[in-house]
mmCIF file of C-alpha atoms and ligand atoms in Angstrom:
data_model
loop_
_atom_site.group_PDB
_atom_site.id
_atom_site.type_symbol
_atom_site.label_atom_id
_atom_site.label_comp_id
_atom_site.label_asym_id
_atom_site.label_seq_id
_atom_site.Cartn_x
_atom_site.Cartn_y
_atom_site.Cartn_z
ATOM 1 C CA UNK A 1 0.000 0.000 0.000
ATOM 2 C CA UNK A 2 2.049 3.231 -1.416
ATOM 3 C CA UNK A 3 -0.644 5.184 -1.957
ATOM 4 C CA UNK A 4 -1.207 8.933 -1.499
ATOM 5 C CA UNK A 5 -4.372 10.391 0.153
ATOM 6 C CA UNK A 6 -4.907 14.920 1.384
ATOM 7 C CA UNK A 7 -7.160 15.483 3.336
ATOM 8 C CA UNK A 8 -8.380 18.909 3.015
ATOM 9 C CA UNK A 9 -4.470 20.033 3.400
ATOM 10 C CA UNK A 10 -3.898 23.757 3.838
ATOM 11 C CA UNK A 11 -0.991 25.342 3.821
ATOM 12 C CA UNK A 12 0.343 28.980 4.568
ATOM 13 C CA UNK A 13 4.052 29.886 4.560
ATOM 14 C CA UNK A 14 5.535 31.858 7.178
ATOM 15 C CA UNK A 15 4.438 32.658 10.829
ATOM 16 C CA UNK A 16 1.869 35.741 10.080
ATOM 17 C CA UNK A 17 -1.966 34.215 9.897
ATOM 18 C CA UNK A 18 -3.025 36.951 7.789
ATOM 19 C CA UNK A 19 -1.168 35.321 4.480
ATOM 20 C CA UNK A 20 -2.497 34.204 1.816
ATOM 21 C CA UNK A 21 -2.699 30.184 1.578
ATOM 22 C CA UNK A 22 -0.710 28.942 -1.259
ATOM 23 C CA UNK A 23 -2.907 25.564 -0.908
ATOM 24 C CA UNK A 24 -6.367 25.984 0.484
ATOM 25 C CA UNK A 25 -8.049 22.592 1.547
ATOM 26 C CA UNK A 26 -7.497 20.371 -1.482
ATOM 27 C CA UNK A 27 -8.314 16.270 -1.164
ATOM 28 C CA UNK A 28 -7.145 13.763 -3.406
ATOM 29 C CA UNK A 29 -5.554 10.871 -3.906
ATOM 30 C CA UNK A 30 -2.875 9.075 -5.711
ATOM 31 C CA UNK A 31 -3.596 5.593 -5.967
ATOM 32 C CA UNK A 32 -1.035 2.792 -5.275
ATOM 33 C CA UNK A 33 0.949 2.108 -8.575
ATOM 34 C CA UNK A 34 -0.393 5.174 -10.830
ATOM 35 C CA UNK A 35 0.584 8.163 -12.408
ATOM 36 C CA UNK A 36 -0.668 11.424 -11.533
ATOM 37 C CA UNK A 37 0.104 15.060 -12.818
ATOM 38 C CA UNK A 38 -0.541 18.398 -11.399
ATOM 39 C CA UNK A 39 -1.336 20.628 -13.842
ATOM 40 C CA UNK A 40 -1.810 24.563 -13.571
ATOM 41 C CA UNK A 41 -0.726 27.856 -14.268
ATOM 42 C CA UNK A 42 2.778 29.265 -12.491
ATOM 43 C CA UNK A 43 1.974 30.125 -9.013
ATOM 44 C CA UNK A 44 -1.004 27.736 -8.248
ATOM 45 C CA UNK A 45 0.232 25.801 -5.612
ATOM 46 C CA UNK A 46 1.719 22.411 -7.637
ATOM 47 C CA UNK A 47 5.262 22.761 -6.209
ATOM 48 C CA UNK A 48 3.704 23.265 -2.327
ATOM 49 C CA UNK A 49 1.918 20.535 -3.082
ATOM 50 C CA UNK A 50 4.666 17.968 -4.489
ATOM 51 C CA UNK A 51 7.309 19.618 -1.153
ATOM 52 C CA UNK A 52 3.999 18.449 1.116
ATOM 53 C CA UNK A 53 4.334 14.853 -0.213
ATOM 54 C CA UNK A 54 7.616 14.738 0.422
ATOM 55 C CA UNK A 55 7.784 15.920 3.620
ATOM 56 C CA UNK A 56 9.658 18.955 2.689
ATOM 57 C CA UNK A 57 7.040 21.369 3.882
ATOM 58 C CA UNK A 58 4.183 20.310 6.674
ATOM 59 C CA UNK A 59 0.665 21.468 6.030
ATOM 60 C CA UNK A 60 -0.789 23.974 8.190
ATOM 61 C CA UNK A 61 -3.790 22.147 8.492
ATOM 62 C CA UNK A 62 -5.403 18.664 7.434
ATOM 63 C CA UNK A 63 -3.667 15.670 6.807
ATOM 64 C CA UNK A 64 -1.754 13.517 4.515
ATOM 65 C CA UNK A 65 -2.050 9.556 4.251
ATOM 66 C CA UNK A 66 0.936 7.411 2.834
ATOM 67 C CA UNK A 67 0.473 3.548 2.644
ATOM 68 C CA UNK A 68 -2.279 3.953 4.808
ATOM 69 C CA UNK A 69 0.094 5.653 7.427
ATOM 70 C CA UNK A 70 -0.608 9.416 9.027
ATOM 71 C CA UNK A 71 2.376 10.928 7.862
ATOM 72 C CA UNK A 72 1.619 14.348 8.213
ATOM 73 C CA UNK A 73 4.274 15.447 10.985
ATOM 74 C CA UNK A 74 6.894 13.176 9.785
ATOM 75 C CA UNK A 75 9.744 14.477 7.663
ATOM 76 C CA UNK A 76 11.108 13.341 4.183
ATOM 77 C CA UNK A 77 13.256 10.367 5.640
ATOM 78 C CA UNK A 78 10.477 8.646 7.443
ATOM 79 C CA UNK A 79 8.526 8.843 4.330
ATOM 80 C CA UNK A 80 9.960 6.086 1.404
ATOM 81 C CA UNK A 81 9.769 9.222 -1.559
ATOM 82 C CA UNK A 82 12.289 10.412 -4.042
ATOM 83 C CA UNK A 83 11.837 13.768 -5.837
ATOM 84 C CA UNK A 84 13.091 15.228 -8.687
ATOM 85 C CA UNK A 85 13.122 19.019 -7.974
ATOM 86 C CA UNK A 86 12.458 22.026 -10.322
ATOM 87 C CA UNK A 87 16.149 22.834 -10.223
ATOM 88 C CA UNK A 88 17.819 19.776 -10.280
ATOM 89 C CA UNK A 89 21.310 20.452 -7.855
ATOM 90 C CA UNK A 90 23.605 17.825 -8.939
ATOM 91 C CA UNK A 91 26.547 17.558 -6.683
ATOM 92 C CA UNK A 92 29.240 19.800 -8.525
ATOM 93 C CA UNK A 93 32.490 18.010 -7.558
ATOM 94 C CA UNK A 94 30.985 14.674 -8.351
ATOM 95 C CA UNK A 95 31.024 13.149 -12.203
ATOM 96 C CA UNK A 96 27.829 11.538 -13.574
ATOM 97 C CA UNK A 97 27.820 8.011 -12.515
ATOM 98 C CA UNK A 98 29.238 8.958 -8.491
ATOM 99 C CA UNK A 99 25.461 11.578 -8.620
ATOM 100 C CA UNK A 100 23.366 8.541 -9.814
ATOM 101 C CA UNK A 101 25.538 6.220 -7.419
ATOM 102 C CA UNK A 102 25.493 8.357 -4.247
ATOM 103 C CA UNK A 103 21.594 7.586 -2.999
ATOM 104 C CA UNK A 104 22.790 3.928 -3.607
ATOM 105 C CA UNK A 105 26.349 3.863 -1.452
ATOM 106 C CA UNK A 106 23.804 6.628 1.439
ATOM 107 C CA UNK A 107 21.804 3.080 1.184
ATOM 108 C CA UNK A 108 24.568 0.798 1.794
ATOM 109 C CA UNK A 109 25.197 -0.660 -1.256
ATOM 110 C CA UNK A 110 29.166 -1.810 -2.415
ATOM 111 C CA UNK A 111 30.753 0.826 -4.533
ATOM 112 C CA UNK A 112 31.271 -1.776 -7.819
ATOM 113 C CA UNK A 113 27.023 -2.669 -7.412
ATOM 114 C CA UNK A 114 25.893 1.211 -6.785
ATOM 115 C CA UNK A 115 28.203 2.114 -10.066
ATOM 116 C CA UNK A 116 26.563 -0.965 -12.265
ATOM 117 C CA UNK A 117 23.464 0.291 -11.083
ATOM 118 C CA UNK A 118 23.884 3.926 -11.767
ATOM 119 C CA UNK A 119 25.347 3.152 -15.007
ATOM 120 C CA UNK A 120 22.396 1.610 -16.206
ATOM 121 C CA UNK A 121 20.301 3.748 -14.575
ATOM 122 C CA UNK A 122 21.956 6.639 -17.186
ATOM 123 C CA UNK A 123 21.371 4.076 -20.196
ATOM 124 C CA UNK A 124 17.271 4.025 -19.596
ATOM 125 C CA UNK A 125 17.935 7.964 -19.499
ATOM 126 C CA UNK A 126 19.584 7.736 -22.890
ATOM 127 C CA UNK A 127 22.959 9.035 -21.572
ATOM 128 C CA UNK A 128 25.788 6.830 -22.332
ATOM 129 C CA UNK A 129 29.305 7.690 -22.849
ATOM 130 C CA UNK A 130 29.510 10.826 -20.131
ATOM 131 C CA UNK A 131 29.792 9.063 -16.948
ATOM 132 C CA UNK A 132 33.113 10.647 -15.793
ATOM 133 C CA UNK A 133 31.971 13.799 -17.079
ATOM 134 C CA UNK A 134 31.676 16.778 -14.209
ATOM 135 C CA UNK A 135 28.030 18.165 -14.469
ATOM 136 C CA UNK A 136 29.511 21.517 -15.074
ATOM 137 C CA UNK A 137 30.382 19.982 -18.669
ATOM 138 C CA UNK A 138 27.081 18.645 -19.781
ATOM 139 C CA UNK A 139 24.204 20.569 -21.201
ATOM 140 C CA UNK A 140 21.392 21.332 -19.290
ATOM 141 C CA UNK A 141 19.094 18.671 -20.949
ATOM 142 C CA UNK A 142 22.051 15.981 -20.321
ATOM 143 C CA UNK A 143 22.220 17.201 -16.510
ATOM 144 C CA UNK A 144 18.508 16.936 -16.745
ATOM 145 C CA UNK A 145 18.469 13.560 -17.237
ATOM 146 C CA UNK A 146 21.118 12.839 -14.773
ATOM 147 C CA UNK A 147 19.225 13.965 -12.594
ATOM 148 C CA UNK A 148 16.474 11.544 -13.499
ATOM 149 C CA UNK A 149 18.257 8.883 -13.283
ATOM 150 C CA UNK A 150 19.239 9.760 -10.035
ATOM 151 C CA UNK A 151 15.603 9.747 -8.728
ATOM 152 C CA UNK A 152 14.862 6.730 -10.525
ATOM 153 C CA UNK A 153 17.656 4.932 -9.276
ATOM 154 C CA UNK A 154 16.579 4.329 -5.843
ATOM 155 C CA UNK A 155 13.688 3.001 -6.958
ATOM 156 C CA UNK A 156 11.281 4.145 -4.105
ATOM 157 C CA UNK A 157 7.678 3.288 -3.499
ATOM 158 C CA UNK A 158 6.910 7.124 -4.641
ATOM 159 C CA UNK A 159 8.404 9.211 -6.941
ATOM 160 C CA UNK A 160 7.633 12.797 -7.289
ATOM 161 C CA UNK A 161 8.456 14.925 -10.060
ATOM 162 C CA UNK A 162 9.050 18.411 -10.240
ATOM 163 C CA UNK A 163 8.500 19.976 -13.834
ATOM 164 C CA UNK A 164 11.390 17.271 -14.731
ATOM 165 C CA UNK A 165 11.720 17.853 -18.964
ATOM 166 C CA UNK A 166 11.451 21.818 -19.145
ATOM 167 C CA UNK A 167 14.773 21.827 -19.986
ATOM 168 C CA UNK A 168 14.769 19.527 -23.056
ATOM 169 C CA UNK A 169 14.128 19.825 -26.554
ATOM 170 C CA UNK A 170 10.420 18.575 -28.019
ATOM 171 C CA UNK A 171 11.787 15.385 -29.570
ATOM 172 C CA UNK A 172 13.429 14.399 -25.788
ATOM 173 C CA UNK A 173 11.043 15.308 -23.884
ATOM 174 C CA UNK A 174 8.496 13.232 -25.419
ATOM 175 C CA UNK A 175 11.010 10.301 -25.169
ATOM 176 C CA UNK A 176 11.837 11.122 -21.740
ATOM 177 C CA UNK A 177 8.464 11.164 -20.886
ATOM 178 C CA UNK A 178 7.787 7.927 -22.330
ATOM 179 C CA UNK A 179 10.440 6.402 -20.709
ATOM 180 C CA UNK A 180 9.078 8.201 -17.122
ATOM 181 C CA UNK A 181 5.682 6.103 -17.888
ATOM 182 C CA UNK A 182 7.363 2.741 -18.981
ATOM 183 C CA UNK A 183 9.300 2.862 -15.825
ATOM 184 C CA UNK A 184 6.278 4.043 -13.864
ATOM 185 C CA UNK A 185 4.268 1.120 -15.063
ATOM 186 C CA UNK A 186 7.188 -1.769 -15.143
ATOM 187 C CA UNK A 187 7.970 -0.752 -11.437
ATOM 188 C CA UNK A 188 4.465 -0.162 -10.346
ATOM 189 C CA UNK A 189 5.530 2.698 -8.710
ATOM 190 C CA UNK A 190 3.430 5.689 -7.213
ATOM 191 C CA UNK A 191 3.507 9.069 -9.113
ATOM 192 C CA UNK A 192 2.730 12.762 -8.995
ATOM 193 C CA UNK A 193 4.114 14.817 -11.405
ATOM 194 C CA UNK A 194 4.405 18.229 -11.720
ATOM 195 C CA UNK A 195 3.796 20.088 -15.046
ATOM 196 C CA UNK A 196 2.696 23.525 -16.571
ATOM 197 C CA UNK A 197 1.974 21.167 -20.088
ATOM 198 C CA UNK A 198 -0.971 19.660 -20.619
ATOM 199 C CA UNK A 199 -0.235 18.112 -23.501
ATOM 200 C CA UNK A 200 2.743 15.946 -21.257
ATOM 201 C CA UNK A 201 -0.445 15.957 -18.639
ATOM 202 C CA UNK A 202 -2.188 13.802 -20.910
ATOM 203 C CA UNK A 203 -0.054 11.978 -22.163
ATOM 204 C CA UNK A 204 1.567 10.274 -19.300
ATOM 205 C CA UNK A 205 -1.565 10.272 -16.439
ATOM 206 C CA UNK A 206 -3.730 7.848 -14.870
ATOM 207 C CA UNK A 207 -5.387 11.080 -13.328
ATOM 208 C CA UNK A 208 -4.852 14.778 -13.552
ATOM 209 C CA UNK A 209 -5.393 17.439 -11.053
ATOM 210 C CA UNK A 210 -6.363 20.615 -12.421
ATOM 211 C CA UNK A 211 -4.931 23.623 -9.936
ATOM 212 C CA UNK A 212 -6.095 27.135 -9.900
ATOM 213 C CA UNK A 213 -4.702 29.404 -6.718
ATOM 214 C CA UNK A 214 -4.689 26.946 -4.972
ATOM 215 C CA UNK A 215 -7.771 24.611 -5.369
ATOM 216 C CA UNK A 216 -8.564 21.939 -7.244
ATOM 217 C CA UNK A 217 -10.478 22.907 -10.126
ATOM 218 C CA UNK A 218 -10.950 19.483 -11.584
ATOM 219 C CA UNK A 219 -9.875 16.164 -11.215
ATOM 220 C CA UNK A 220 -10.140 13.162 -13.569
ATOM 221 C CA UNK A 221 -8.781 10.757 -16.482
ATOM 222 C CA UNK A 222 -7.096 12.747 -18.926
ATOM 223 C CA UNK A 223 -10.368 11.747 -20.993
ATOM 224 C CA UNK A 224 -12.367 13.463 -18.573
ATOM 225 C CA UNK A 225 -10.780 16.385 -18.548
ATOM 226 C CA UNK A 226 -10.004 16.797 -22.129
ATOM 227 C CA UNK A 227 -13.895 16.329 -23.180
ATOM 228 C CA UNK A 228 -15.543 16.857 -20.446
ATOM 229 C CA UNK A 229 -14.065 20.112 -18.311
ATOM 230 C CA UNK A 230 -16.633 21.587 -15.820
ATOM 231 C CA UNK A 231 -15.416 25.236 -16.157
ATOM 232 C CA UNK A 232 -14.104 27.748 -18.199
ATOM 233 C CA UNK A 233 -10.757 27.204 -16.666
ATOM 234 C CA UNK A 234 -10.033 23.838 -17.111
ATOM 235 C CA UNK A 235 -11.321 23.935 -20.281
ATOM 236 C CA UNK A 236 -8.991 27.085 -21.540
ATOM 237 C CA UNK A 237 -6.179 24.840 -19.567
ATOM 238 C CA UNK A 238 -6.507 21.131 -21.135
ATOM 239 C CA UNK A 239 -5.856 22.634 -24.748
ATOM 240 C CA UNK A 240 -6.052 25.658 -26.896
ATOM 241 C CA UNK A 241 -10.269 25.876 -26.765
ATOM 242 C CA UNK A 242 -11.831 29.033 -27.080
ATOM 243 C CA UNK A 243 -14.890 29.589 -24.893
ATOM 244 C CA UNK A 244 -18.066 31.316 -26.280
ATOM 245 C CA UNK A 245 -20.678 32.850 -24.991
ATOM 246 C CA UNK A 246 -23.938 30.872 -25.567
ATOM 247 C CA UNK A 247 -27.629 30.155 -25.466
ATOM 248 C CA UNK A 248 -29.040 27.159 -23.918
ATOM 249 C CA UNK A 249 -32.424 26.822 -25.317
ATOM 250 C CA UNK A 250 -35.849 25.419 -23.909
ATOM 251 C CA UNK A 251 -35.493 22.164 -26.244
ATOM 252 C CA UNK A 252 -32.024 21.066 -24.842
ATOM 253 C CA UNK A 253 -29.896 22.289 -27.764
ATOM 254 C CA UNK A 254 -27.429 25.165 -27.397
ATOM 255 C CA UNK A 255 -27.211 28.227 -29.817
ATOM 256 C CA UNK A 256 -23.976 29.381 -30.941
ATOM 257 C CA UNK A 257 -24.210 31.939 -33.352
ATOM 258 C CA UNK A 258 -26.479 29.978 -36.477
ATOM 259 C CA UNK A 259 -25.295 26.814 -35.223
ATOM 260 C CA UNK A 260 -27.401 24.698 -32.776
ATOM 261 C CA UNK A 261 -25.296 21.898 -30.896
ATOM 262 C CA UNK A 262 -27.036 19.229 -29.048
ATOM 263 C CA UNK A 263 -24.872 19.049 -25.447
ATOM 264 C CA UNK A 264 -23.915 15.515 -24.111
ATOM 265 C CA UNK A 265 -25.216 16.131 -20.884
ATOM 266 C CA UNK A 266 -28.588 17.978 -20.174
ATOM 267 C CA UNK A 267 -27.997 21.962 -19.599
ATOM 268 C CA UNK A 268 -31.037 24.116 -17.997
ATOM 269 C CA UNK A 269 -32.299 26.889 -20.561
ATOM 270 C CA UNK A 270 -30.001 30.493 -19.900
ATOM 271 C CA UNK A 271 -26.651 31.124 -20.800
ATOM 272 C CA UNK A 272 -23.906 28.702 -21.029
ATOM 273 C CA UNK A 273 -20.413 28.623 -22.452
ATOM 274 C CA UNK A 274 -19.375 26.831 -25.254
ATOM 275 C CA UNK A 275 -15.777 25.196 -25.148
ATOM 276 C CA UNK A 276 -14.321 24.610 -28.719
ATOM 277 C CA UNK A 277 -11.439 22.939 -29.227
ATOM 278 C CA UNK A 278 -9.416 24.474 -32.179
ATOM 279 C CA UNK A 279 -9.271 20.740 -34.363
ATOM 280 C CA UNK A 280 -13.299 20.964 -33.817
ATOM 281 C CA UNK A 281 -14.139 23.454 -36.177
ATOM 282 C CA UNK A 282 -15.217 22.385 -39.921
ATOM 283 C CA UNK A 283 -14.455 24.193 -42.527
ATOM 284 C CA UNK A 284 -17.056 25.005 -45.263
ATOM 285 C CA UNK A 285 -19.926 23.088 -43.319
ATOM 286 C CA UNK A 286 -23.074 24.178 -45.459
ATOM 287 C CA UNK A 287 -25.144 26.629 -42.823
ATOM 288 C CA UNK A 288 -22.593 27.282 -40.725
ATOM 289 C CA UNK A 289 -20.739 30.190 -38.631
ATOM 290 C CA UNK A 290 -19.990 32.349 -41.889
ATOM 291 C CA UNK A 291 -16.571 33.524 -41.927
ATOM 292 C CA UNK A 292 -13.373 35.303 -43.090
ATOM 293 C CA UNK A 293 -9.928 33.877 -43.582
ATOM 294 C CA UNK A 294 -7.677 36.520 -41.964
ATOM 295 C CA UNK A 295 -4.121 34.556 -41.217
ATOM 296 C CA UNK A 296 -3.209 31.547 -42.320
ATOM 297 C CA UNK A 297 0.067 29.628 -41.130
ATOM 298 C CA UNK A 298 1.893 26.123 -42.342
ATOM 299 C CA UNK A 299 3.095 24.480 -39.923
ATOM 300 C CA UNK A 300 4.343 20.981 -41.258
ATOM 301 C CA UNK A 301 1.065 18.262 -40.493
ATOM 302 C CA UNK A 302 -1.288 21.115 -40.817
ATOM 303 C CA UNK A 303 -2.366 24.250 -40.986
ATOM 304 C CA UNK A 304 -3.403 27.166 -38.580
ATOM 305 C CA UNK A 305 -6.042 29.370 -39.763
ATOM 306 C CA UNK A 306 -7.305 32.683 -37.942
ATOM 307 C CA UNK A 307 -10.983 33.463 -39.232
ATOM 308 C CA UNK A 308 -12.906 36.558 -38.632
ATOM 309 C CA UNK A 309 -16.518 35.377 -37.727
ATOM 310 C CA UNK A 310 -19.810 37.022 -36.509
ATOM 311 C CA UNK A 311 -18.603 35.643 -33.093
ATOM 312 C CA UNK A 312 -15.160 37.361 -33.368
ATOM 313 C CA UNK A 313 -12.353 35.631 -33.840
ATOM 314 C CA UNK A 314 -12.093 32.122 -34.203
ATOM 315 C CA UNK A 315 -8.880 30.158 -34.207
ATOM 316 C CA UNK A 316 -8.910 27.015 -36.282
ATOM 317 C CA UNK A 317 -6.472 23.775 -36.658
ATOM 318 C CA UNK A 318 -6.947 22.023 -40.063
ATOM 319 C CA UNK A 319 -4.682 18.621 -41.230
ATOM 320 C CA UNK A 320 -6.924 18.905 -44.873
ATOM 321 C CA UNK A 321 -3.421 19.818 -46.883
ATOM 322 C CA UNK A 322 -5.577 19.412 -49.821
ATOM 323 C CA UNK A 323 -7.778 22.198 -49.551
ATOM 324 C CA UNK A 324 -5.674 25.644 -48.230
ATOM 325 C CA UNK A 325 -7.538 28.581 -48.106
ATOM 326 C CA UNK A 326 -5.888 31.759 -48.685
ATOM 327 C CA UNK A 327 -6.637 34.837 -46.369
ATOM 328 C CA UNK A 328 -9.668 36.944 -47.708
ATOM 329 C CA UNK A 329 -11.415 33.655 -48.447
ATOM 330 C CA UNK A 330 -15.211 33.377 -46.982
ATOM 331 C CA UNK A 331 -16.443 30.324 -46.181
ATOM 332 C CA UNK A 332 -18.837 28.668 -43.113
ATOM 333 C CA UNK A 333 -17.645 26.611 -40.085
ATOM 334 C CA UNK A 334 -19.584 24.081 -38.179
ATOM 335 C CA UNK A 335 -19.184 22.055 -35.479
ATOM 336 C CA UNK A 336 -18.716 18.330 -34.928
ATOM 337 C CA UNK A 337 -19.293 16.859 -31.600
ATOM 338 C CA UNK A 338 -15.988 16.061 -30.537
ATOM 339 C CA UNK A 339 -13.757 18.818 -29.198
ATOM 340 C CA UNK A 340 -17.025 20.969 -28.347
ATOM 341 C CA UNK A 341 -18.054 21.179 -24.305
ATOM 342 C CA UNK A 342 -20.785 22.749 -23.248
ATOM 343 C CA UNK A 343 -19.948 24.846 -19.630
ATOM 344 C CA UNK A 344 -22.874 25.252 -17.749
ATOM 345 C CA UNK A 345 -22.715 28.624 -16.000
ATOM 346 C CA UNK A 346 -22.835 28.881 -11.998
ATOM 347 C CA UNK A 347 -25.828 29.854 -10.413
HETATM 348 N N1 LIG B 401 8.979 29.533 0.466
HETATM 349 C C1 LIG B 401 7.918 30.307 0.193
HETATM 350 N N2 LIG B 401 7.604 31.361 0.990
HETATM 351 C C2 LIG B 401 6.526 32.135 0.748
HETATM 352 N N3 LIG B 401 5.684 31.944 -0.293
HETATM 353 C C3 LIG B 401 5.953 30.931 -1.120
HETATM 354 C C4 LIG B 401 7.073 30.063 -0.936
HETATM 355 N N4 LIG B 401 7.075 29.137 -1.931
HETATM 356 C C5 LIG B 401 6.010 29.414 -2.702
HETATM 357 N N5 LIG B 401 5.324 30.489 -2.216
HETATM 358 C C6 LIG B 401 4.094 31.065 -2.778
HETATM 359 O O1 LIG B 401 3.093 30.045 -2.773
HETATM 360 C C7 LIG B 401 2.345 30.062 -3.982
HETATM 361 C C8 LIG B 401 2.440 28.719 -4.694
HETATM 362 O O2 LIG B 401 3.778 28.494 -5.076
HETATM 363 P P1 LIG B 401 4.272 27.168 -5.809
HETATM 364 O O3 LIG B 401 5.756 27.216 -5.847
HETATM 365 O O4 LIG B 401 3.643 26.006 -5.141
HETATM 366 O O5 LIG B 401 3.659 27.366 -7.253
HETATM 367 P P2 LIG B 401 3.793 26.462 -8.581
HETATM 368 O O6 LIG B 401 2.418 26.066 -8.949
HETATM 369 O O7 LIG B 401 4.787 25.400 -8.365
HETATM 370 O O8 LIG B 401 4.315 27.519 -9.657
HETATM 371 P P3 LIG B 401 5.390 27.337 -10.879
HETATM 372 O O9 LIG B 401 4.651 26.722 -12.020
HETATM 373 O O10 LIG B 401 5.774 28.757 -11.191
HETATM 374 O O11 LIG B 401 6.538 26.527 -10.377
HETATM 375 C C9 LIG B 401 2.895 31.222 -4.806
HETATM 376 O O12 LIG B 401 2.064 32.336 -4.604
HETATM 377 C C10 LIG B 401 4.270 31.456 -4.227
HETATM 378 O O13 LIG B 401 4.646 32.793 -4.346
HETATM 379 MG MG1 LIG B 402 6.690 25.013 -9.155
#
């Protein structure tokens, strides 16, 4: 039992009770041998959150649950967790295999096991060939990944990660990250990760937490979240949708402009929001949102368009290479009924 349970967890830094909480009373939990991110804008509490787990910070009020275990006044080496932090200190006078090896020799092992360890510990990470290198002469994606392997190393019951692939290029990171979720899943080990990405959110989770200063604004499968947000926030966070002011009418269906969608889940009649993801929109759908070309941009697998429509602007993703438009072109969008959410409003 390595799972991770809050309890309504609080948590204020500094002595004066009049400051603001940086995490105000958010449950959750990880369950034993899955993945889960943190996702949320800079500032919203993920880091507080992932130090809490560790042990690094205590909560100023609730409580935290590990293995089934009140941990909540015990410190980071009564508590069987590894992070990877934000910043990733390597130790400066020691070269890349004695950084992965040290955890190992602090644990007892023989110097020859902790280095055959740590060395292939740096192959999963893809770094081969720089052991006796001083981290002062890698890059900062190759220290990076030393750094990874150093958490992953000690192969502990949880493993928390701090942002741990901002550093690397789009092509490693999404290696990395595969390699993050491999081990996770060979290993069975339990997970939060830290990220600002969603699209690394969804790629890697059992479950994501959605924070916004300092709540939880939603919590779910990445499937859940991706299709199904309950607010404007999480759906503006889980991908590039635009949000639209709508019209839910007596007969169920939703107004938006000329179109009329039919929401999956019943909304009363008023005003609602309408959640479009950019890959949504259909171009030259007969009856549809008339509209504009007004930018149009290649970028490889397909194209970004920016129309000019009776709703204002509408952003648009298309993969139909066949058909470019070129700006000044008029033509109607409509709507499937993926990548559209429908956001009731609160009372
Ligand atoms: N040691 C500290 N002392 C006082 N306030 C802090 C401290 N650390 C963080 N905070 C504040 O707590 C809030 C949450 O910070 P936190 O570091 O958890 O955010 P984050 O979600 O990790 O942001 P980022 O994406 O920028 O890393 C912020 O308002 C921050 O200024
Ligand atoms: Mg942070």
């Amino acid at each position: 039992m390595n799972g991770i349970e809050f309890h309504n967890v609080t948590k204020r830094y500094g002595t004066d009770a009049s400051a603001p909480l940086a995490v105000k009373g958010i449950s959750f939990e990880v369950p034993q041998g899955t993945l889960t991110t943190i996702l949320g804008p800079s500032g919203c509490g993920k880091t507080t959150t992932l130090r809490m787990i560790a042990g690094l910070e205590s909560p100023t009020g609730g409580k935290i649950v590990m293995g089934g275990r009140d941990v909540t006044t015990l410190g980071p080496a009564d508590r069987n967790v590894s992070m990877m932090f934000q910043s990733y200190a390597l130790f400066p006078h020691m070269n890349v295999v004695e950084n992965v090896a040290y955890g190992l020799r602090m644990g007892g092992a023989t110097k020859p096991e902790a280095t055959a360890r740590a060395s292939d510990a740096l192959k999963g990470v893809g770094l081969v060939g720089f052991n006796a290198r001083l981290p002062s002469e890698l890059s900062g994606g190759q220290q990076q990944r030393v750094a990874l392997a150093r958490a992953l190393v000690l192969e502990p019951a949880v493993l928390l990660f701090d942002e741990p692939l901002s550093n690397l290029d789009a092509r490693l990171r999404r290696e990395m990250r595969e390699e993050i979720r491999a081990i996770q899943q060979r290993l069975k080990l339990t997970v939060a990760y830290v990220t600002h990405d969603q699209s690394e959110a969804l790629a890697v989770s059992d479950q994501i937490i959605v924070m916004d200063h300092g709540v939880i604004a939603q919590r779910g499968t990445p499937e859940e979240l991706y299709s199904r947000p309950q607010s404007e926030f999480v759906a503006g966070f889980m991908g590039e949708a635009m949000v639209f002011p709508a019209h839910a009418q007596a007969d169920g269906r939703v107004a938006l402009g000329p179109l009329r969608l039919t929401p999956r889940h019943p909304v009363a009649a008023g005003p609602v929001k309408v959640a479009v993801r950019p890959e949504a929109w259909q171009i030259g759908a007969p009856g549809g949102l008339p509209a504009t070309l007004r930018k149009a941009a290649y970028l490889g697998g397909f194209y970004e368009y920016g129309f000019e429509t009776p709703l204002g602007p509408v952003f648009v993703v298309s993969s139909d290479l066949e058909r470019v438009l070129a700006p000044g072109a008029e033509t109607a969008l409509g709507l499937g009924r993926h990548g559209v959410s429908v956001v009731q409003q609160p009372a």
